[in-house]
Coordinates of C-alpha atoms and ligand atoms in Angstrom, one line a residue:
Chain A
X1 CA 50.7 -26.8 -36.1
X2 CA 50.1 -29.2 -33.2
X3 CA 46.3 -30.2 -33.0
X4 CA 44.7 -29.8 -30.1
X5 CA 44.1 -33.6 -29.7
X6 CA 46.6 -35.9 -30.5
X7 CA 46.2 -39.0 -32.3
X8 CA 46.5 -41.5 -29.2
X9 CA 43.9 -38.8 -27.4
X10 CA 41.4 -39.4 -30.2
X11 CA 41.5 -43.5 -30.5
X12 CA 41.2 -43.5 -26.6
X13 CA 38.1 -41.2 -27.3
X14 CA 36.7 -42.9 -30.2
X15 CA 37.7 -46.4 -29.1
X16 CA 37.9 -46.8 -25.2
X17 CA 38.7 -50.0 -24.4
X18 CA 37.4 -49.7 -20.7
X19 CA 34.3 -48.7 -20.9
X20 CA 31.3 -50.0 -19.0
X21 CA 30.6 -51.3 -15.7
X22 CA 31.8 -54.0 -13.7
X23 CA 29.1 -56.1 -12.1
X24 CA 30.8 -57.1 -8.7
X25 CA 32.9 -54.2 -8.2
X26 CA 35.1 -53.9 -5.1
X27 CA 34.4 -49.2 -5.5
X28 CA 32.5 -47.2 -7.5
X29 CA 33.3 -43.4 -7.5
X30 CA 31.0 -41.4 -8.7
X31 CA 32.2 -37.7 -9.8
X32 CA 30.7 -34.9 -12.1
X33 CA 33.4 -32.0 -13.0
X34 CA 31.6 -28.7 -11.2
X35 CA 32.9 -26.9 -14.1
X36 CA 31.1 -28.2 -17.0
X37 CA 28.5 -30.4 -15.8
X38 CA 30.1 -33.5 -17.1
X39 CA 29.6 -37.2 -15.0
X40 CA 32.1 -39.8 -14.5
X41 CA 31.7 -42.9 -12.7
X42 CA 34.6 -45.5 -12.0
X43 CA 34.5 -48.9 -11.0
X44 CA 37.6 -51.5 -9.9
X45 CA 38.0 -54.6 -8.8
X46 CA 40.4 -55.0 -6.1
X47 CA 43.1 -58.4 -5.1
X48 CA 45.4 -57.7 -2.7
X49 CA 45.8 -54.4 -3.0
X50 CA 46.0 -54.5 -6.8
X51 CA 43.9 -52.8 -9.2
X52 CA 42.6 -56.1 -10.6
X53 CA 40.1 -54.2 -12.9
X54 CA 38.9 -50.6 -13.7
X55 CA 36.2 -49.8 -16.0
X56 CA 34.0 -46.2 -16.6
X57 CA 31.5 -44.4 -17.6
X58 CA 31.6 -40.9 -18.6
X59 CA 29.0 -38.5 -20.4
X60 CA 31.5 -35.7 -21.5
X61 CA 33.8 -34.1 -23.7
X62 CA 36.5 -35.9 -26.2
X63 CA 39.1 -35.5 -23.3
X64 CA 37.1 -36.6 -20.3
X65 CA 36.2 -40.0 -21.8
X66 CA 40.2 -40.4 -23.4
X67 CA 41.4 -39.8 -19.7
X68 CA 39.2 -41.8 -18.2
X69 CA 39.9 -45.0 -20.4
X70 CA 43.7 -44.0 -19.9
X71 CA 43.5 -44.1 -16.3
X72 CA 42.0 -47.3 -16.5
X73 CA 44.9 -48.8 -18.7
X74 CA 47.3 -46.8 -16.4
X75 CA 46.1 -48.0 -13.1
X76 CA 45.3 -51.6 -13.9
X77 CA 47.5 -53.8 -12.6
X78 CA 48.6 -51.0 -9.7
X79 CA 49.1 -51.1 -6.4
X80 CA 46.4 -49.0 -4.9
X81 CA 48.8 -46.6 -3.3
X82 CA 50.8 -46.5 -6.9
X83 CA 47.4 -46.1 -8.9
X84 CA 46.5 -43.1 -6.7
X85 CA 50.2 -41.0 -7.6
X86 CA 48.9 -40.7 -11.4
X87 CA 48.3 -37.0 -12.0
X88 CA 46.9 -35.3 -14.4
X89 CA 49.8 -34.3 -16.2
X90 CA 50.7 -37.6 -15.8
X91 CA 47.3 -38.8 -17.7
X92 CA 48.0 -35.5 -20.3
X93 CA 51.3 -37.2 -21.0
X94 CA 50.6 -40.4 -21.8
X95 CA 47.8 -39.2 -24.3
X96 CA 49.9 -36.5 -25.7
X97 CA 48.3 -33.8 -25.5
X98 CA 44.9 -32.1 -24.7
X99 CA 43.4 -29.0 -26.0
X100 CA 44.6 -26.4 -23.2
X101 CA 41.2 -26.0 -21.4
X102 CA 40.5 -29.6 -21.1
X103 CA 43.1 -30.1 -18.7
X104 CA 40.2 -30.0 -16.2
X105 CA 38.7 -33.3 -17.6
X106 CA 41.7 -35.3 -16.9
X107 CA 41.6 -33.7 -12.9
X108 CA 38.1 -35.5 -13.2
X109 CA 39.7 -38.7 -14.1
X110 CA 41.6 -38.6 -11.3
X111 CA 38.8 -37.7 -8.5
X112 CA 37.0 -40.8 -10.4
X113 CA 39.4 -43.1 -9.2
X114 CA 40.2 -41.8 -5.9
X115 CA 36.5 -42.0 -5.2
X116 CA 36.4 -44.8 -6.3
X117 CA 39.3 -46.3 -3.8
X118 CA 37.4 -43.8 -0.7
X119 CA 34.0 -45.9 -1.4
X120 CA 36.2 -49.5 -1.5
X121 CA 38.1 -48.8 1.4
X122 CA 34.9 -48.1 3.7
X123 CA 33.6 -51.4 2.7
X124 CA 36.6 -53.2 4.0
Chain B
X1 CA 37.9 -38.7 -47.0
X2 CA 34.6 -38.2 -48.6
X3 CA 32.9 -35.3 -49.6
X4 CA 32.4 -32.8 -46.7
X5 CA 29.6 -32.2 -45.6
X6 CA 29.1 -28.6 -44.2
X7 CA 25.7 -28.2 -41.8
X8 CA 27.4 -25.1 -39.7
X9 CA 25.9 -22.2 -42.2
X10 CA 24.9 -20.4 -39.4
X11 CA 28.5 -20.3 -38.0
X12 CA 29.3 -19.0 -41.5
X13 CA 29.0 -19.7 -45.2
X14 CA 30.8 -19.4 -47.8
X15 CA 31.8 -16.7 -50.0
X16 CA 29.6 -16.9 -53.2
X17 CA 31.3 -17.3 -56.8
X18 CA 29.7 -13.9 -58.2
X19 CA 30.4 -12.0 -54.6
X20 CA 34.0 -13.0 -55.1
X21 CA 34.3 -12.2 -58.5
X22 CA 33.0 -8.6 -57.8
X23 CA 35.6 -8.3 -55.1
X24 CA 39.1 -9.4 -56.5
X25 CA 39.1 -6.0 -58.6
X26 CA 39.0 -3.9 -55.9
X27 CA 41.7 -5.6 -54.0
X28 CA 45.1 -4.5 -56.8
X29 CA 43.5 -3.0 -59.9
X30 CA 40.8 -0.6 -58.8
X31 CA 42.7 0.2 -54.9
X32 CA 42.0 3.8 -54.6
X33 CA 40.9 5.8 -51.5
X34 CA 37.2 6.5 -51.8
X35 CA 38.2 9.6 -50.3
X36 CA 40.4 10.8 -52.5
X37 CA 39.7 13.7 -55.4
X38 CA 41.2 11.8 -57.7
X39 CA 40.2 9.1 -60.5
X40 CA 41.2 6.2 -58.7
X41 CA 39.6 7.0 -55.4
X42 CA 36.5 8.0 -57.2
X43 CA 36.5 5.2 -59.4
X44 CA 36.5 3.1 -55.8
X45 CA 33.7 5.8 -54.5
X46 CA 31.4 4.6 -57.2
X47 CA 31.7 1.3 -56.3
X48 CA 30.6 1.7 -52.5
X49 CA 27.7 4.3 -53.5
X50 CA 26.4 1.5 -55.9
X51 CA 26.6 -0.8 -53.3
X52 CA 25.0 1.5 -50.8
X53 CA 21.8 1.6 -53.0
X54 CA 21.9 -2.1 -53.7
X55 CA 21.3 -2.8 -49.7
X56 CA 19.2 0.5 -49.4
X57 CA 16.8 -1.4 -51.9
X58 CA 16.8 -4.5 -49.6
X59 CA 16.3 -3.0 -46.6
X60 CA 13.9 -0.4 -48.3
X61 CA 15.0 2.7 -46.8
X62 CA 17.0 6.1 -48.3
X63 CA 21.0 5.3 -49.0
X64 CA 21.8 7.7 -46.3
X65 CA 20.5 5.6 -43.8
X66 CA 22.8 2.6 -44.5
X67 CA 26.3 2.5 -42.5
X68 CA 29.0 -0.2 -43.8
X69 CA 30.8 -1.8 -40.2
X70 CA 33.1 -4.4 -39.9
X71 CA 30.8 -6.9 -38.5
X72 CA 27.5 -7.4 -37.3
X73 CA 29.0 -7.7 -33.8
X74 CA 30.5 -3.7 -34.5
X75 CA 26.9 -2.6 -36.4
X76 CA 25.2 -3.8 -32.7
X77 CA 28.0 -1.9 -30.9
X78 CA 27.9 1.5 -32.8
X79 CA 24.0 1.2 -32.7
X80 CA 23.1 0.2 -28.7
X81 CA 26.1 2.3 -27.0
X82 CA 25.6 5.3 -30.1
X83 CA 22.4 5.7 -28.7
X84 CA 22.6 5.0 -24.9
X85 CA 25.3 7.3 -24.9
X86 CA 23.1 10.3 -26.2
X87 CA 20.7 10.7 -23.5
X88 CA 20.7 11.6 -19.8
X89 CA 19.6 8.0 -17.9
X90 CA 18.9 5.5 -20.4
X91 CA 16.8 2.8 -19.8
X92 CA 17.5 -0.2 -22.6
X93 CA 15.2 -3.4 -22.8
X94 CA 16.6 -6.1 -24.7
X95 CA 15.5 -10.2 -24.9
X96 CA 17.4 -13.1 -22.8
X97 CA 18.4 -15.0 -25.9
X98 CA 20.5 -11.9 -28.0
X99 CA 23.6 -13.1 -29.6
X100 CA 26.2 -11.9 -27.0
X101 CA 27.3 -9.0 -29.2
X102 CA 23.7 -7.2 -28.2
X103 CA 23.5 -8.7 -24.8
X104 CA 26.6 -8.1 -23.5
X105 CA 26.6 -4.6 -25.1
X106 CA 23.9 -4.0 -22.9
X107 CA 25.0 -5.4 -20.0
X108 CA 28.3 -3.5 -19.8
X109 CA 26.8 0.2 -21.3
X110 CA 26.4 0.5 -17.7
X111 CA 22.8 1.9 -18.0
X112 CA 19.9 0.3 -16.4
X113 CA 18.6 -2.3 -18.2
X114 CA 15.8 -5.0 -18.9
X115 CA 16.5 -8.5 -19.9
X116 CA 12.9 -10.0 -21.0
X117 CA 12.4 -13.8 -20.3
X118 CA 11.1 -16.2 -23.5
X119 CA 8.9 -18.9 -24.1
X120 CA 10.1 -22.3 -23.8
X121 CA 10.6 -21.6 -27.5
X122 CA 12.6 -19.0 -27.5
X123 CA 9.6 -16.5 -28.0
X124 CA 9.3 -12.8 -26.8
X125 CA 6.0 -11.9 -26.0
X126 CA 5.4 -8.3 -27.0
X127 CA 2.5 -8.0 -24.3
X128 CA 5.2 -8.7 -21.7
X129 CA 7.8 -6.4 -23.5
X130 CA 5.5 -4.0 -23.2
X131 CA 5.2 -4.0 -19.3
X132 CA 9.0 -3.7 -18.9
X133 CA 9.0 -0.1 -20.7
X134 CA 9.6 2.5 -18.6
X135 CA 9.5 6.6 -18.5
X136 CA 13.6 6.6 -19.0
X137 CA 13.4 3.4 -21.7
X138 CA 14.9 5.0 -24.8
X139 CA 15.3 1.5 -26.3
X140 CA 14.6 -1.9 -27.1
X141 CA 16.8 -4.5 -29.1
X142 CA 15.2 -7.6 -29.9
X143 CA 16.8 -10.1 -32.3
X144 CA 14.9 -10.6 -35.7
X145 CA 15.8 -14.8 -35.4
X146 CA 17.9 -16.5 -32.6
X147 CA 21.3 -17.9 -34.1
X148 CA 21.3 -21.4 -32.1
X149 CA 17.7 -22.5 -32.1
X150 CA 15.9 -20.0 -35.4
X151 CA 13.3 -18.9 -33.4
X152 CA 11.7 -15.7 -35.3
X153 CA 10.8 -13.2 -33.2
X154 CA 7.6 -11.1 -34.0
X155 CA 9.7 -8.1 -34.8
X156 CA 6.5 -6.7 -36.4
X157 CA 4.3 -6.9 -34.0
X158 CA 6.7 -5.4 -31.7
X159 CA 7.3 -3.1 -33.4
X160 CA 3.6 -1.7 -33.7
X161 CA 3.5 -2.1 -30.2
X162 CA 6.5 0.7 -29.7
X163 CA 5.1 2.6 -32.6
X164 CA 2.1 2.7 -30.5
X165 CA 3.8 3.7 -26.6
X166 CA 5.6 6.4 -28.8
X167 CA 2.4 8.2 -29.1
X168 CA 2.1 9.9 -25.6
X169 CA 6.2 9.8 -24.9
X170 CA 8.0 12.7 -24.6
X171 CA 10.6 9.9 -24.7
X172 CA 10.2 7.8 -27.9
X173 CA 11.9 4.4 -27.9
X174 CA 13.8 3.3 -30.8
X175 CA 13.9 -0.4 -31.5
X176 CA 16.7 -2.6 -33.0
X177 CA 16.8 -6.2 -34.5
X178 CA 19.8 -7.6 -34.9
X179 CA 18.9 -9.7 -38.2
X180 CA 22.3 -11.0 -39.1
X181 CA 20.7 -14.8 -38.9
X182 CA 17.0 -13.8 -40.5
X183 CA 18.2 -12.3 -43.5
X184 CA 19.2 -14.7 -45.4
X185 CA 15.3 -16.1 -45.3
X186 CA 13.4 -13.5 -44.4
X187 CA 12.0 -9.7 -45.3
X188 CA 13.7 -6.9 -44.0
X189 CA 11.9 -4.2 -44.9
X190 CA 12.7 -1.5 -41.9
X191 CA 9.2 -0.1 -42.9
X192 CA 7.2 -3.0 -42.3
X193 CA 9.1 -3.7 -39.4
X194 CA 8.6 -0.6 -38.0
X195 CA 12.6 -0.7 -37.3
X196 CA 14.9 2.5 -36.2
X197 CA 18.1 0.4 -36.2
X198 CA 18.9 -3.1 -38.0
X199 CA 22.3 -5.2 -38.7
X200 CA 23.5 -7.6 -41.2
X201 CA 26.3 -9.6 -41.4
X202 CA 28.2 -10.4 -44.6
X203 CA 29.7 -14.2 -43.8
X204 CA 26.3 -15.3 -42.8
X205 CA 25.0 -14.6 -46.4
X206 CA 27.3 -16.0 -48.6
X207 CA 29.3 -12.9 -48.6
X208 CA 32.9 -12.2 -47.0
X209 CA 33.8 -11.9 -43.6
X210 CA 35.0 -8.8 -41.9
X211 CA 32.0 -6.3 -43.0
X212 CA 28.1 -5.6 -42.0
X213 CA 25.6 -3.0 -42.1
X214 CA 23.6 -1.0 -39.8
X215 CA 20.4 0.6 -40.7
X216 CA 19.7 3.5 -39.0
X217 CA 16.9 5.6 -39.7
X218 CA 17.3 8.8 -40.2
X219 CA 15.7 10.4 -37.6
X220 CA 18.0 9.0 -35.0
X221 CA 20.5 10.6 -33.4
X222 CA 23.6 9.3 -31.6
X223 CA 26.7 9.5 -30.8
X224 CA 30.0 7.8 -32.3
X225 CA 31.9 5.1 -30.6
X226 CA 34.7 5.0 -33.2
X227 CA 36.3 8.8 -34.1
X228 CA 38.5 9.1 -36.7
X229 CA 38.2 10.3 -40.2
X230 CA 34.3 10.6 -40.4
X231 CA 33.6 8.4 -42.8
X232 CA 29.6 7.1 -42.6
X233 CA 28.0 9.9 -41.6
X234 CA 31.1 9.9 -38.4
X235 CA 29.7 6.9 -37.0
X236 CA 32.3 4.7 -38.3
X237 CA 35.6 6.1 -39.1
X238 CA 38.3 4.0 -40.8
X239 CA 39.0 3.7 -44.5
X240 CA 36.6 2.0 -46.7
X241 CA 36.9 -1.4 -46.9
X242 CA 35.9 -1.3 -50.6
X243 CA 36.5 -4.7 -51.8
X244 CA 34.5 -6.0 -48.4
X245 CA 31.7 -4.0 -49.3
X246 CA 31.1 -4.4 -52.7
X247 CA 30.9 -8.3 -51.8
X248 CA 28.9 -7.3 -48.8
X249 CA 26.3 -5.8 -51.7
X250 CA 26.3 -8.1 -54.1
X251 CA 25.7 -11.0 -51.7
X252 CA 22.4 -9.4 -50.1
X253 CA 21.9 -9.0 -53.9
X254 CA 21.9 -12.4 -54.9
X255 CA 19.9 -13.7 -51.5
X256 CA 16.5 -13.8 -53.5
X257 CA 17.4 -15.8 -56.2
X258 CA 20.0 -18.2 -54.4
X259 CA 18.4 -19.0 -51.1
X260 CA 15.5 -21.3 -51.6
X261 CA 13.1 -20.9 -48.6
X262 CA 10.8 -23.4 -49.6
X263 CA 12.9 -26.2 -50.1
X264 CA 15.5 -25.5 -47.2
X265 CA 12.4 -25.7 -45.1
X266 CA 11.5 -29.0 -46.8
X267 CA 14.8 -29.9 -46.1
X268 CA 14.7 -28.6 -42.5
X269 CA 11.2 -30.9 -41.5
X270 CA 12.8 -33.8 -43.0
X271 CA 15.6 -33.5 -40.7
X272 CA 13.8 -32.3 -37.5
X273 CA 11.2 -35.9 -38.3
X274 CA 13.9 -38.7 -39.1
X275 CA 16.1 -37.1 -36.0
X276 CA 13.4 -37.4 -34.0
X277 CA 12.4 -40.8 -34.5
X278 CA 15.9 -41.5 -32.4
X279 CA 15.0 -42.5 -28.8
X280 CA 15.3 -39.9 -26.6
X281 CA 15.9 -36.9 -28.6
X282 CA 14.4 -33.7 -28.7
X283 CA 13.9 -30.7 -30.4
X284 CA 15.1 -27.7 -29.0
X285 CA 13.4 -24.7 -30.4
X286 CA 9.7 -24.4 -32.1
X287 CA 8.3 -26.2 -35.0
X288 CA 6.7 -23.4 -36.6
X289 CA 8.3 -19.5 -37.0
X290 CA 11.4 -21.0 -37.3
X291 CA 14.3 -20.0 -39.2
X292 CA 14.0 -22.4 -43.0
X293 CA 18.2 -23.3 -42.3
X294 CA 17.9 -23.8 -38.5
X295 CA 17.4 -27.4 -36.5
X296 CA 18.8 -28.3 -33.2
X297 CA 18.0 -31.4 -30.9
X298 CA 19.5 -32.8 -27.5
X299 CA 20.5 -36.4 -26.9
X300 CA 20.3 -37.6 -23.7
X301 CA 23.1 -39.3 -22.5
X302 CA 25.7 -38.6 -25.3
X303 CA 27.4 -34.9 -24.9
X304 CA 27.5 -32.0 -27.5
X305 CA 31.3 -31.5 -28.1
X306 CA 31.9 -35.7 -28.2
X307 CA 28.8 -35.7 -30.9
X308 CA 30.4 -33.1 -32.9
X309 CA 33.5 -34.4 -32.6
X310 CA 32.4 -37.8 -33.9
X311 CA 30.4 -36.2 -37.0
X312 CA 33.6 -34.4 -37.7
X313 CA 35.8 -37.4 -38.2
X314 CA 33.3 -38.4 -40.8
X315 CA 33.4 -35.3 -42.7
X316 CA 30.5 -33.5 -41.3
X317 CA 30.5 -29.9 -39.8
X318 CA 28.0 -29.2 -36.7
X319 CA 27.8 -26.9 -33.7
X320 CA 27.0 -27.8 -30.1
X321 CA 25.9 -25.3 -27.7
X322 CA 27.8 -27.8 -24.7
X323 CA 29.3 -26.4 -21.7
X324 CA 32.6 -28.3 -22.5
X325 CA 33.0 -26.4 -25.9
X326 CA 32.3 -22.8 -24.9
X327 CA 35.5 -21.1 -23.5
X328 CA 33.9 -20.1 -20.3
X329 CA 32.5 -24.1 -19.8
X330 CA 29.1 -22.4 -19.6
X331 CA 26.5 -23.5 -21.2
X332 CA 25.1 -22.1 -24.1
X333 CA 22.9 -18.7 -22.2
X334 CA 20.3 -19.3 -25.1
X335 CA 19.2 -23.0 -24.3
X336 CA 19.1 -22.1 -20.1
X337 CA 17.1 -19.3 -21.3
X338 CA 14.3 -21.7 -23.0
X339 CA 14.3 -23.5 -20.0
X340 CA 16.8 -26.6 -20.8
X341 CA 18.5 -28.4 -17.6
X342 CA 22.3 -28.0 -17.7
X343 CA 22.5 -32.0 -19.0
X344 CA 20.5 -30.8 -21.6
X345 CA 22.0 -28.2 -23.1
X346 CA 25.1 -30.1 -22.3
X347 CA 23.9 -32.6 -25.2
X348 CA 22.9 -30.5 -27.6
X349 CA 23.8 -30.1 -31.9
X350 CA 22.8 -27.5 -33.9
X351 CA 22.4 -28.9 -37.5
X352 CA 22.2 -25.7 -39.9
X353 CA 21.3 -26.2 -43.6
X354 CA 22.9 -24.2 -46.3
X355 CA 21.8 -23.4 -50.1
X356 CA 24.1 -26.9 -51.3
X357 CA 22.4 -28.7 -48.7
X358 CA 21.1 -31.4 -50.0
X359 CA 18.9 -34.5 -49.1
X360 CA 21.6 -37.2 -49.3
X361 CA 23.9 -35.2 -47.6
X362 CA 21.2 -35.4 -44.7
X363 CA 20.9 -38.8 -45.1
X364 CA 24.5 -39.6 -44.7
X365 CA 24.3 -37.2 -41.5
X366 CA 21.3 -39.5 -40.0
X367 CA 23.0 -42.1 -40.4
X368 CA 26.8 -41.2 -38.8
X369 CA 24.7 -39.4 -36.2
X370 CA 22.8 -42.0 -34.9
X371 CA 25.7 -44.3 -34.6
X372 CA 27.7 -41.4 -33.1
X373 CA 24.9 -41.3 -30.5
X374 CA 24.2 -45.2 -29.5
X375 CA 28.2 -45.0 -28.8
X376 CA 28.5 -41.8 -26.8
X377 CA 25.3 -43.7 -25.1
X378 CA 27.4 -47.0 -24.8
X379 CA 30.2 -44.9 -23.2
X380 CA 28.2 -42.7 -20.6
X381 CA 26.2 -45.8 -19.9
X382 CA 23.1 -43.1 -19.9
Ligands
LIG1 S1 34.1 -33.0 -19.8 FE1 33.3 -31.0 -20.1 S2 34.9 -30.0 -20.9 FE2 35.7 -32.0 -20.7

C-alpha cells in the first residue's frame, strides 16, 4: 500500500531546511489557504533576477510546511520568471506524493511565492 | 520502535481479552441462526437473551427494552428518525456539540428543529433548553458526555426538567442521550436519568466494533427505519450478529471492575497540569464534570494534524480536531461551538487516557509533545 506521505514528504516536514525569515528580504508574501485556515509567509532575496534566497514560515498541516520548504529548494537559484512555472504538481512530484486532499496545501505554496515576487516587484 | 503508546481511547479501544474469549465460539462452533427452531440456533438464542439481561442490568430497565444495532451511529438513527417519523409535525431539540450521528440526524429528518448553544465549556443549560420547547416538540437529544472535549452534560437534571413540562402536555417529549463516550465512566441508570432513549457503543468500551444498543423504554412508540425480518421488536431487522453481541455484553459487564475512575481522573489532572505549564497552551473543555479519560488543549502557533503527526512518529496515538485533518477542512463543529477562533481549534489535540494508561507513558508524551510544539513554533514562526 502506498502511504499517504512519502518518505521525502515527511523529512521535508519534520526537517525543513528553509525555515525562518530573512532579515533584509527583497518580498514577503503573505498567504493563508481560505480552505483550512492555514498561514504561510515567504520571504526571498533577489540578484539579478535570481532567486538568491527563499525562506518560510507556515502554521499548517504535514503537507503545507513539506511544500513550502520544497519550493524553497526548488526555486533557489531560479530565475524569477522560471521560479514562478513550478506548479503544484510540480511540487507534488518532487515530494512524491501527498495524501489526496492535501493537494490544496501545495497550491498555497505556490500563491506564497508568487506573493512574494507581486510584493518585490512593487518595490522596485 | 518503542512501546506504543495509545492516548486515542475515545477514537476506540481495544477489544478486551475476556470480551474476545466469549466471542470466538460464536463465530464456527456455536454459528446457528437465533432464529431458527432448531438446537443450534437456539443454543445461539441463549446466548443473545443472556446478553440482553446482562445490559438490561446496566442500564436498569426490563430486557424488552434493550435493542442490539450495529453502532452507536445506527442506535441514534433508528431512535431520532423512529420517533420523528411517528407523529404529524415534529419539533426535535437537540444541543450544538452532538456527535454528528445525532446532529446531522436531525438536521436532515427534515422536521423543524432546535440546535441549543453551550457554555464556553461545552455545557447545556437546562433553563435555556427549556425555553426552546415548543407545543409540536416531541423530542430532545442531548449527549450524556461530548466525545472531543468530555464535557458531562446534566442529563439528570434535564431530564427532571422534561419530566416536569410532560405534566400539562398533551404532547410529552421523549429525551435521548447518546452515552456512547460516558459509559465507560459513568452511571446509566435510564431511571435516574429519567431517559426514554439511550445508545452505547461497543468499540468505545473495550468491546468489538460493529455493534451498539439502544434503550428504549417501553412506552415509546416509533416507527422502523430498517424493514426486514423483524428481529428486535421490528426496529432492526437483519440477522443476529451473535458473536458481536455477546462481546458487546460482556464488555459493559466487565466496565465496573476494569475501568478505574479514580485513578484515570488522577491521571487526567496530572496531564491537564504539566501540559499546561507549556507557554501558551490551553485547555479546551471544563476542569470539573469532565469525562475521567478526556483532555484536550490548543497550542498556539503549532497546528493539530503537524502535532499529531509528530507524536505519531514517536509512537504515540492522539486526535486533533484541526481543519486540515477533517475531510471537509472544517473545523472541528464542537470547539466553534464553545467559542474557539478558527486558529484555535486549528491547533488543537485531544489526549484520551485508557485503562493501560499509565503515568510514564504520560510522561514520555510530555516530553515528545513539548518538543513537537517548540518546533511546529520554530516553523510557523508564531
Ligand atoms: S495546511 Fe491545512 S490542510 Fe494542509
Amino acid at each position: 500500500m502506498k502511504k499517504p506521505y512519502s518518505e521525502k514528504a515527511m523529512e521535508h516536514f519534520l526537517n525543513p531546511k528553509n525555515m525562518g525569515e530573512i532579515d533584509d528580504a527583497d518580498g514577503i508574501g503573505e498567504v493563508g489557504n481560505p480552505k483550512c485556515g492555514d498561514l504561510m509567509t515567504i520571504y526571498i532575496k533577489v540578484k539579478d533576477g535570481t532567486i538568491e534566497d527563499m525562506r518560510f514560515k507556515t502554521l499548517g498541516c504535514a503537507a503545507a510546511i513539506a511544500t513550502s520548504d520544497m519550493i524553497c529548494e526548488m526555486a533557489k537559484g531560479k530565475k524569477i520568471e522560471e521560479a514562478l512555472k513550478i506548479t503544484f504538481q510540480d511540487l507534488v512530484d518532487e515530494l512524491g506524493s501527498l495524501p489526496a486532499p492535501k493537494v490544496h496545501c501545495a497550491d498555497l505554496a505556490q500563491r506564497g511565492l508568487k506573493a512574494a515576487v507581486k510584493s518585490y516587484e512593487s518595490k522596485k | 520502535m518503542s512501546k506504543k503508546i495509545y492516548l486515542d481511547n475515545a477514537s476506540t479501544t481495544p477489544v478486551e481479552k475476556e470480551v474476545l474469549k466469549e466471542m470466538i465460539p460464536y463465530f464456527s462452533e456455536k454459528f446457528g441462526n437465533p432464529s431458527s427452531i432448531h438446537g443450534l440456533g437456539q443454543e445461539a438464542k441463549v446466548a443473545i437473551d443472556k446478553s440482553r439481561k446482562k445490559i438490561a442490568n446496566f442500564l436498569g430497565c426490563d430486557s424488552e427494552e434493550v435493542i442490539f444495532t450495529g453502532s452507536a451511529t445506527e442506535a441514534n438513527n433508528i431512535f431520532i428518525r423512529g420517533v420523528l417519523g411517528s407523529f404529524e409535525n415534529p419539533h426535535v431539540i437537540t444541543s450544538a456539540i452532538e456527535h454528528d450521528a445525532v446532529l446531522k440526524t436531525v438536521k436532515k429528518s427534515g422536521v423543524d428543529y432546535t440546535v441549543l448553544k453551550v457554555d464556553e465549556d461545552g455545557f447545556v443549560n437546562p433553563e435555556d433548553l427549556k425555553k426552546k420547547i415548543k407545543k409540536e416538540t416531541v423530542l430532545v437529544s442531548v449527549m450524556y458526555a461530548n466525545n472531543e472535549i468530555g464535557t458531562i452534560e446534566p442529563i439528570k437534571r434535564i431530564g427532571e426538567m422534561i419530566e416536569k413540562e410532560n405534566e400539562g402536555r398533551d404532547r410529552k417529549i421523549l429525551f435521548h442521550t447518546d452515552a456512547a463516550q460516558a459509559a465507560g465512566y459513568l452511571s446509566c441508570n435510564v431511571d435516574e436519568l429519567g431517559v426514554d432513549g439511550l445508545t452505547l457503543s461497543g468499540h468505545k468500551i473495550y468491546g468489538p466494533k460493529g455493534v451498539g444498543v439502544l434503550y428504549k423504554g417501553s412506552s415509546v412508540n416509533m416507527r422502523p427505519i430498517i424493514y426486514g425480518g423483524g428481529q428486535e421488536e421490528g426496529l432492526r431487522s437483519g440477522t443476529y450478529n451473535t458473536p458481536l453481541i455477546v462481546g458487546m455484553a460482556k464488555a459493559v459487564e466487565l466496565i465496573k471492575e476494569k475501568n478505574k475512575k479514580e485513578k484515570t481522573e488522577e491521571l487526567r489532572d496530572y496531564l491537564i497540569r504539566e501540559v499546561l505549564k507549556i507557554k501558551d497552551a490551553s485547555l479546551n473543555g471544563p476542569k470539573k464534570s469532565r469525562l475521567p479519560n478526556n483532555t484536550n488543549f490548543s497550542f498556539q502557533g503549532a497546528e493539530g494534524e503537524s502535532l499529531v503527526m509528530i507524536l505519531d512518529q514517536e509512537g504515540i496515538s492522539t486526535s486533533t480536531g484541526s481543519a486540515c485533518s477533517s475531510k471537509t477542512l472544517e473545523p472541528s463543529h464542537v470547539l466553534k461551538a464553545i467559542g474557539l477562533k478558527d486558529l484555535q481549534a486549528h491547533s488543537s489535540l485531544r489526549v484520551s487516557l485508557g485503562r493501560k494508561t499509565t503515568k510514564k507513558d504520560l510522561d514520555k508524551f510530555l516530553a515528545v509533545l513539548k518538543e513537537a510544539v517548540e518546533r511546529l513554533r520554530k516553523i510557523s514562526g508564531r
